[in-house]
mmCIF file with all atom_site columns, C-alpha atoms in Angstrom:
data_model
loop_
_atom_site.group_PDB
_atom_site.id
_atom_site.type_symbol
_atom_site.label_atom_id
_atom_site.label_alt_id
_atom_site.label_comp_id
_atom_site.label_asym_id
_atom_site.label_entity_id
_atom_site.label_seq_id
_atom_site.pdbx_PDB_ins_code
_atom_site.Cartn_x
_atom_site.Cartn_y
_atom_site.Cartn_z
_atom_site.occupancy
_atom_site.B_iso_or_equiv
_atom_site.pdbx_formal_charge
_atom_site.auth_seq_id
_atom_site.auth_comp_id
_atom_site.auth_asym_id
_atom_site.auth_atom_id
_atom_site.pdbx_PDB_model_num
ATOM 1   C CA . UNK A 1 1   ? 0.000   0.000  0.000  1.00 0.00 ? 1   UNK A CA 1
ATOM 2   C CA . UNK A 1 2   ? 1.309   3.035  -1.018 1.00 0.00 ? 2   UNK A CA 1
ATOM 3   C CA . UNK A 1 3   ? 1.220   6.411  1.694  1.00 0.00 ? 3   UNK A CA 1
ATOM 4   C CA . UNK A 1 4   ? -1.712  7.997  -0.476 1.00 0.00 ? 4   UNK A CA 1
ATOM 5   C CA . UNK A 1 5   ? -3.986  5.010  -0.463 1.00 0.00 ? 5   UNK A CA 1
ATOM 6   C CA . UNK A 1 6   ? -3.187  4.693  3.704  1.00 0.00 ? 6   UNK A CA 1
ATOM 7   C CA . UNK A 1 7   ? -4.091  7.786  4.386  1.00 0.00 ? 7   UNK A CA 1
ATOM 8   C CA . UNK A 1 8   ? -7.101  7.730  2.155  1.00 0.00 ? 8   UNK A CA 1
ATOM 9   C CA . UNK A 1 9   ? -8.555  5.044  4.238  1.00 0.00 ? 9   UNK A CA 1
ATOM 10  C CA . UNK A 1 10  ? -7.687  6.740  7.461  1.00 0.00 ? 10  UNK A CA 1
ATOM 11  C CA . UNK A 1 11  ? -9.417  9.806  6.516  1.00 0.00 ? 11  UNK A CA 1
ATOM 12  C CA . UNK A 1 12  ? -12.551 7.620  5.885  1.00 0.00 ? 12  UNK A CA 1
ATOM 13  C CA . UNK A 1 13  ? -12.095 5.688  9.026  1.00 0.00 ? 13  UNK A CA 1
ATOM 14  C CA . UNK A 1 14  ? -12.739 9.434  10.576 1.00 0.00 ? 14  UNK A CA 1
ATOM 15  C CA . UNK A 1 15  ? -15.473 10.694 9.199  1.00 0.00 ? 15  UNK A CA 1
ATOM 16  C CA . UNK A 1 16  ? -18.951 10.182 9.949  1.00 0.00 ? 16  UNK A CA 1
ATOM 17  C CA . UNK A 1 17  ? -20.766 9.433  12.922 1.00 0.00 ? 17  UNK A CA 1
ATOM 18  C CA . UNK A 1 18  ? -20.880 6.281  15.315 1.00 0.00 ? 18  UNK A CA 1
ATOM 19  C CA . UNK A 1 19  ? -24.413 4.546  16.198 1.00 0.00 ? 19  UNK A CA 1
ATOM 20  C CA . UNK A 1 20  ? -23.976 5.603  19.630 1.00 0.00 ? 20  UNK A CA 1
ATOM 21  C CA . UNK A 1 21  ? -23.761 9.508  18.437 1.00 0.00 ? 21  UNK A CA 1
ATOM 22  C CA . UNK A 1 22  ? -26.845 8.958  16.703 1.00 0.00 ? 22  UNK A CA 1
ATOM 23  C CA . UNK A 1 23  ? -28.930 7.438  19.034 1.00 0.00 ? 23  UNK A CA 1
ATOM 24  C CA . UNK A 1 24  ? -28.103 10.351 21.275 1.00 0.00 ? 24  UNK A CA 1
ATOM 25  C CA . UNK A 1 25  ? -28.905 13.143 18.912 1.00 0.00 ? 25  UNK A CA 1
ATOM 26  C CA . UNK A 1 26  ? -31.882 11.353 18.256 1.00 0.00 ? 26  UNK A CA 1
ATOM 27  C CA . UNK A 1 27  ? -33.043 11.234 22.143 1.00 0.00 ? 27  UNK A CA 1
ATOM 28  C CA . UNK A 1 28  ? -32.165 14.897 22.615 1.00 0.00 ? 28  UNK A CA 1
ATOM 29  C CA . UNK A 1 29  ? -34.390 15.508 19.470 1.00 0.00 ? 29  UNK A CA 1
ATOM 30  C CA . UNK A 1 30  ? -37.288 13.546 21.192 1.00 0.00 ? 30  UNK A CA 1
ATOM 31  C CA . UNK A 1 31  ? -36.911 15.391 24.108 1.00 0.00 ? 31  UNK A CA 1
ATOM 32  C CA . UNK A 1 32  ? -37.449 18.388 22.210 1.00 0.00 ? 32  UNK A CA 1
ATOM 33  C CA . UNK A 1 33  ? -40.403 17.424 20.518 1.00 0.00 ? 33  UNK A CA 1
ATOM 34  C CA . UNK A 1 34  ? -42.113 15.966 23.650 1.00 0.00 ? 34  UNK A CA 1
ATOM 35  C CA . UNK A 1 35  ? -41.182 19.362 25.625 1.00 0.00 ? 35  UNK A CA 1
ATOM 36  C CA . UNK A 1 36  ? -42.415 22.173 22.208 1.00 0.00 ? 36  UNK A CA 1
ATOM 37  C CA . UNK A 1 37  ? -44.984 20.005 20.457 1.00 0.00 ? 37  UNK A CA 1
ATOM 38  C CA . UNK A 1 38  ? -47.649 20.210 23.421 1.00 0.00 ? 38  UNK A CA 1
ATOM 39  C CA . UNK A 1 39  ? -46.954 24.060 23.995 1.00 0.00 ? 39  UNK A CA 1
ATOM 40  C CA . UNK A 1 40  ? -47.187 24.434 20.153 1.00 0.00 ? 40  UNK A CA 1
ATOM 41  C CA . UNK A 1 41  ? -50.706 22.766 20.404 1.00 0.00 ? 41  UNK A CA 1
ATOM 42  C CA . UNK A 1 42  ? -51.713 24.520 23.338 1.00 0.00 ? 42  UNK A CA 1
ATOM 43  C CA . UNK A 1 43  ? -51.361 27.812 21.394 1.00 0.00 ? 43  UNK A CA 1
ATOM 44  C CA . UNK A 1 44  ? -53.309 26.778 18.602 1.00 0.00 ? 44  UNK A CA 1
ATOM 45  C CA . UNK A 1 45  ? -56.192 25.710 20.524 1.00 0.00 ? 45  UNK A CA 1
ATOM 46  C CA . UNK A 1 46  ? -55.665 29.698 22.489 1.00 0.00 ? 46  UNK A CA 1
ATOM 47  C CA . UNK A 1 47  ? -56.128 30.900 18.791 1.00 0.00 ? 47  UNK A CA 1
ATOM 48  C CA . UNK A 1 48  ? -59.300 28.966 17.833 1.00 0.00 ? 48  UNK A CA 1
ATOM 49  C CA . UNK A 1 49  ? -60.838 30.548 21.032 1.00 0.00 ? 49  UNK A CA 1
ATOM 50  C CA . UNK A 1 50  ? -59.492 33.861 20.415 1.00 0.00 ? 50  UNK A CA 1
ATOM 51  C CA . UNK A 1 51  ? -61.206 33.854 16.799 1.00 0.00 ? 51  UNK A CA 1
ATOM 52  C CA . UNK A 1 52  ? -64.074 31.812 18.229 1.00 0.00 ? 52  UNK A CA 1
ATOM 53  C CA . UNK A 1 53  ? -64.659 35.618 20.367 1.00 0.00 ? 53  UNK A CA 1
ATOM 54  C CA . UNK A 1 54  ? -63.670 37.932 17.659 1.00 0.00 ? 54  UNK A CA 1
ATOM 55  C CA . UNK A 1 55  ? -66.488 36.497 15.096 1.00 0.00 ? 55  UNK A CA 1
ATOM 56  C CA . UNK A 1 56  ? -68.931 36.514 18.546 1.00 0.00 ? 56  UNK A CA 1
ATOM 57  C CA . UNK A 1 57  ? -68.097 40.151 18.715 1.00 0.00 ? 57  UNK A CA 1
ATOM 58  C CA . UNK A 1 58  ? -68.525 40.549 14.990 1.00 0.00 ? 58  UNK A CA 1
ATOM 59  C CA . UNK A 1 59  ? -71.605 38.972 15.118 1.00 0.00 ? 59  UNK A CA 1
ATOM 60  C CA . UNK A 1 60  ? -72.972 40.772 17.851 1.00 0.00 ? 60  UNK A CA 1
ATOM 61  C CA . UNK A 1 61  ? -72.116 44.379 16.128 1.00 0.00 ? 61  UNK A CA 1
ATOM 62  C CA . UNK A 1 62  ? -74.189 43.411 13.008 1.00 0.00 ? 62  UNK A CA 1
ATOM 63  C CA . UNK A 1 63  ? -76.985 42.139 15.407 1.00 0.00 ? 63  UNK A CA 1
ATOM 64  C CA . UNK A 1 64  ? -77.048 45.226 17.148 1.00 0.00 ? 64  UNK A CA 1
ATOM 65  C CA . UNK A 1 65  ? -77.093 46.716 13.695 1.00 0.00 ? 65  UNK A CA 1
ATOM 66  C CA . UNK A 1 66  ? -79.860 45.106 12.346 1.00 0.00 ? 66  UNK A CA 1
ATOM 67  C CA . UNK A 1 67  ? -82.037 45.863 15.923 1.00 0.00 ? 67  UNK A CA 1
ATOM 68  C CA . UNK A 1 68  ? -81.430 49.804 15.426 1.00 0.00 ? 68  UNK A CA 1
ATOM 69  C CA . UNK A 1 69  ? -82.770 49.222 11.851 1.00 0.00 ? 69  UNK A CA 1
ATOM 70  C CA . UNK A 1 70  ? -85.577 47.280 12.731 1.00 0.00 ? 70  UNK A CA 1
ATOM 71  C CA . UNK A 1 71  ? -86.297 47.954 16.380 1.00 0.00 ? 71  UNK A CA 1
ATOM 72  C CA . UNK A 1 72  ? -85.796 43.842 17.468 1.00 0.00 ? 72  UNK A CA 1
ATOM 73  C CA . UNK A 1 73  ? -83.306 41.313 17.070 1.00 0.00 ? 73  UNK A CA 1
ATOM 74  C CA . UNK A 1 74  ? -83.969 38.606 14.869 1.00 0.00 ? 74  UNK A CA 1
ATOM 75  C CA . UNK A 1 75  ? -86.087 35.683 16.523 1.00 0.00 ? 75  UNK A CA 1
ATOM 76  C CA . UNK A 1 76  ? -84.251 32.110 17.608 1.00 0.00 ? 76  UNK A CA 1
ATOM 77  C CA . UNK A 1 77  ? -86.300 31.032 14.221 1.00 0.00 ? 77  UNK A CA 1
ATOM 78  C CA . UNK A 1 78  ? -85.284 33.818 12.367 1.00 0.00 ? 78  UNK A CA 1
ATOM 79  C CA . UNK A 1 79  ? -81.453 33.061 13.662 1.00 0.00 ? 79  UNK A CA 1
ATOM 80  C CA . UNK A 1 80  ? -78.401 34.371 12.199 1.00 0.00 ? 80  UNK A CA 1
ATOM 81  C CA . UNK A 1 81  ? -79.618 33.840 8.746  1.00 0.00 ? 81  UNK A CA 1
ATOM 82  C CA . UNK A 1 82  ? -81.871 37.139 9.395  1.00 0.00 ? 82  UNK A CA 1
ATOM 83  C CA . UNK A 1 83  ? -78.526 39.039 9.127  1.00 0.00 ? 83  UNK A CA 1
ATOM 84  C CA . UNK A 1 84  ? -77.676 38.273 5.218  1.00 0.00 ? 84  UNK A CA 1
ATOM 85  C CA . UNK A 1 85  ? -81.805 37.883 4.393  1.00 0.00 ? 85  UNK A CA 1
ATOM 86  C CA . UNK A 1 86  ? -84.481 39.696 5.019  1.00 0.00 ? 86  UNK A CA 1
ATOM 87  C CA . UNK A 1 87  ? -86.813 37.533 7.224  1.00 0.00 ? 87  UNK A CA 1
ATOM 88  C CA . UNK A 1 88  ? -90.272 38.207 6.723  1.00 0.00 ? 88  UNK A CA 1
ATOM 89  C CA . UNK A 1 89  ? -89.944 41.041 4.210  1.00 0.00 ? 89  UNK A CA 1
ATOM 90  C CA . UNK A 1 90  ? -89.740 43.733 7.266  1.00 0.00 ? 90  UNK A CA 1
ATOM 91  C CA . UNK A 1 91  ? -89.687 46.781 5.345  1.00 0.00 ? 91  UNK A CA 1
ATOM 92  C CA . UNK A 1 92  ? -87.567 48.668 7.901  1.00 0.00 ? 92  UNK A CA 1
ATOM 93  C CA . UNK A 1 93  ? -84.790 45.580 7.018  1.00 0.00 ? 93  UNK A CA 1
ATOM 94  C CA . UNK A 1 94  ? -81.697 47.516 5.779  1.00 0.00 ? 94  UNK A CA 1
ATOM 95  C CA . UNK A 1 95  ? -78.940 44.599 5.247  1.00 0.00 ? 95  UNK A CA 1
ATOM 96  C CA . UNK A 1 96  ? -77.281 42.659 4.664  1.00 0.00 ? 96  UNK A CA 1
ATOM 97  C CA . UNK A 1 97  ? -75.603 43.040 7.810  1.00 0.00 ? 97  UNK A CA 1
ATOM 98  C CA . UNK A 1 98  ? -72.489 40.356 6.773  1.00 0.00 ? 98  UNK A CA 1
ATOM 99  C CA . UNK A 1 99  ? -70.561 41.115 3.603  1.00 0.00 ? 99  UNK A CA 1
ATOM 100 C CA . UNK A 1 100 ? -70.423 37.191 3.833  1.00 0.00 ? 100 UNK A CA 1
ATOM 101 C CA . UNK A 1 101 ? -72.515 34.444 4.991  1.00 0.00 ? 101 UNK A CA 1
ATOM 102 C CA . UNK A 1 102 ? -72.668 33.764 8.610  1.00 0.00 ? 102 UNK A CA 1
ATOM 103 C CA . UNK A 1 103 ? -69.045 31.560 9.649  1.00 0.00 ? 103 UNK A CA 1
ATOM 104 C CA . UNK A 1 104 ? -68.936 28.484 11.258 1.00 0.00 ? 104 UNK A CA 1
ATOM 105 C CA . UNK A 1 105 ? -67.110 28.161 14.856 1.00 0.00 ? 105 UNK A CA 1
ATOM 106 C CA . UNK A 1 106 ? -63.279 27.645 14.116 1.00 0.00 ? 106 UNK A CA 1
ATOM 107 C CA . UNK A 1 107 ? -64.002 23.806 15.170 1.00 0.00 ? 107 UNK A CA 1
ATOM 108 C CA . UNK A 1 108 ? -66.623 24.270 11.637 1.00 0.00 ? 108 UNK A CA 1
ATOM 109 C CA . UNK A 1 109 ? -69.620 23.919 13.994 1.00 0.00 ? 109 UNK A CA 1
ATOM 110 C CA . UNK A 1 110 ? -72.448 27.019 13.467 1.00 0.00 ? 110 UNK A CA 1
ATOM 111 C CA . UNK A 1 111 ? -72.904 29.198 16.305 1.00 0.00 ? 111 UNK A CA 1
ATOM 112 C CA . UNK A 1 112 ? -76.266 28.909 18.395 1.00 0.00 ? 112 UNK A CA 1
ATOM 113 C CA . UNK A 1 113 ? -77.971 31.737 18.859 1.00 0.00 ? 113 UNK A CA 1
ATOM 114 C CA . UNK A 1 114 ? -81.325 32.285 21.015 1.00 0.00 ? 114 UNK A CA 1
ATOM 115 C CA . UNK A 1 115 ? -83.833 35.274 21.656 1.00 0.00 ? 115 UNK A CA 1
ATOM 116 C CA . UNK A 1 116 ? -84.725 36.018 23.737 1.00 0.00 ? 116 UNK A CA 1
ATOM 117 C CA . UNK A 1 117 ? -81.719 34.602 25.669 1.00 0.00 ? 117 UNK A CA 1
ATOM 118 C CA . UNK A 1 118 ? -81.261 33.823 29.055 1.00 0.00 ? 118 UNK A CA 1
ATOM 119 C CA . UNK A 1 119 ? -78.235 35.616 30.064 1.00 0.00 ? 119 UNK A CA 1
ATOM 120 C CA . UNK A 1 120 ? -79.308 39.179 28.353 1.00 0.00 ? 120 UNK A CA 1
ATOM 121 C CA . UNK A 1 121 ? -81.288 40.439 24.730 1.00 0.00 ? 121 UNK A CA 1
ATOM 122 C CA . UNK A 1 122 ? -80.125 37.443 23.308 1.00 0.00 ? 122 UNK A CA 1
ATOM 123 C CA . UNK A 1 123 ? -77.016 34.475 23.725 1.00 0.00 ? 123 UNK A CA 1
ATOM 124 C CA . UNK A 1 124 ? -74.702 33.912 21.035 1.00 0.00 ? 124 UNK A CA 1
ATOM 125 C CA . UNK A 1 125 ? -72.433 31.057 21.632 1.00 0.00 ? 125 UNK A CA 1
ATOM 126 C CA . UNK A 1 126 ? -70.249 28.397 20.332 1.00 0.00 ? 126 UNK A CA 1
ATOM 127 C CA . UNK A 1 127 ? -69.917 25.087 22.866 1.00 0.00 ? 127 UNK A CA 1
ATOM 128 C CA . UNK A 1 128 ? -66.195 24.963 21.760 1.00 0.00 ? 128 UNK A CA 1
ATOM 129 C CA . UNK A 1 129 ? -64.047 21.817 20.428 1.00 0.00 ? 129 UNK A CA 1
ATOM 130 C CA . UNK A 1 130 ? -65.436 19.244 22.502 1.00 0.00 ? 130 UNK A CA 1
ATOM 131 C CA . UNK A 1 131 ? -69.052 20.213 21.306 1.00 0.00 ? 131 UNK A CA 1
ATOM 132 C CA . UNK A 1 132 ? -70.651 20.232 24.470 1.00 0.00 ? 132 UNK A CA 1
ATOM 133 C CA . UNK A 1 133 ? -71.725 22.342 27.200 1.00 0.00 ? 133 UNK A CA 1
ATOM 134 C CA . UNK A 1 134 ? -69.424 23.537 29.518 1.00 0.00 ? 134 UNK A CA 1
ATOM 135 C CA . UNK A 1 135 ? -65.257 22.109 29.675 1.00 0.00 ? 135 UNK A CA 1
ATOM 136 C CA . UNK A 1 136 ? -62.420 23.517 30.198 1.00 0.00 ? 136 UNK A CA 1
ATOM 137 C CA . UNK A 1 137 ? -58.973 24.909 28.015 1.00 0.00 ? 137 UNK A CA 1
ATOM 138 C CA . UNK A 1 138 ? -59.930 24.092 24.130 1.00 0.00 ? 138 UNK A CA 1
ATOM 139 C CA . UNK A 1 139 ? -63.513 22.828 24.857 1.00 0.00 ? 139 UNK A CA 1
ATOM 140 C CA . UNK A 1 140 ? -64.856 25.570 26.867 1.00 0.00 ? 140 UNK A CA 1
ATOM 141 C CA . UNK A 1 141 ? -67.953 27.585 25.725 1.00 0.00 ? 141 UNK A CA 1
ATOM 142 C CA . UNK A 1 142 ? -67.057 30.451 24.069 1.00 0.00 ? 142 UNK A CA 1
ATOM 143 C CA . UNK A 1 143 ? -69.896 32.810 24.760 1.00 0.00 ? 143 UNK A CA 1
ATOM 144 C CA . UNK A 1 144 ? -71.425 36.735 24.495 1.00 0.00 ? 144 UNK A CA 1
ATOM 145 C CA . UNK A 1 145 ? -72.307 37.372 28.280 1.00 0.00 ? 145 UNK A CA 1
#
């Protein structure tokens, strides 16, 4: 063997990694993960909610709209739909109120709306990810009052 091809082979004896390096980079990675990817959730589900409240707001400004144009909000069977069509051909109707058609909740489930409602004029409220009434963090209510 000549010096060129030895030290050929000892540069390629050097390089890379050993299994043992990799398996360690590889738990440190996991730990990582298991430490971000919940608090990267967590915010996610903090900015359904916060959007879940900004299109209640929304909502609630184009139903106060539509009650200083026709002097009542729309009925629980008129709903939400009263704010894009005129329900009953009310003459003193002035919309639409929405320059689109009434969202879905961020978890793509419509918004219930009653009135009269029990907490004031009316409740508009989404029952959050879980779907049902009450909960806590992601599935809480998400509510007007």
């Amino acid at each position: 063997m000549t010096h060129t091809t030895q030290k050929l082979k000892l540069n390629i004896k050097i390089q890379g990694f050993t299994l043992l390096e990799l398996l360690v980079v590889m738990v440190i990675i996991g730990l990582l993960a298991g430490y971000v990817g919940p608090k990267y959730f967590e915010q996610i589900g903090k900015s359904e909610t916060k959007t879940a409240k900004a299109q209640i707001d929304a909502l609630g400004k184009a139903l106060d709209q539509f009650r200083i144009d026709t002097g009542s909000y729309p009925t629980s069977e008129q709903g939400l739909e009263a704010l894009n069509k005129n329900p009953g051909n009310n003459p003193k109707w002035a919309g639409p109120y929405l320059k689109k058609s009434v969202p879905n909740d961020p978890w793509d489930k419509p918004y219930l709306y009653k009135s009269p409602g029990e907490h004031g004029d009316y409740d508009l409220y989404s029952l959050g990810k879980d779907g049902q009434q009450g909960g806590t963090k992601e599935a809480e209510d998400v509510t007007n009052w």
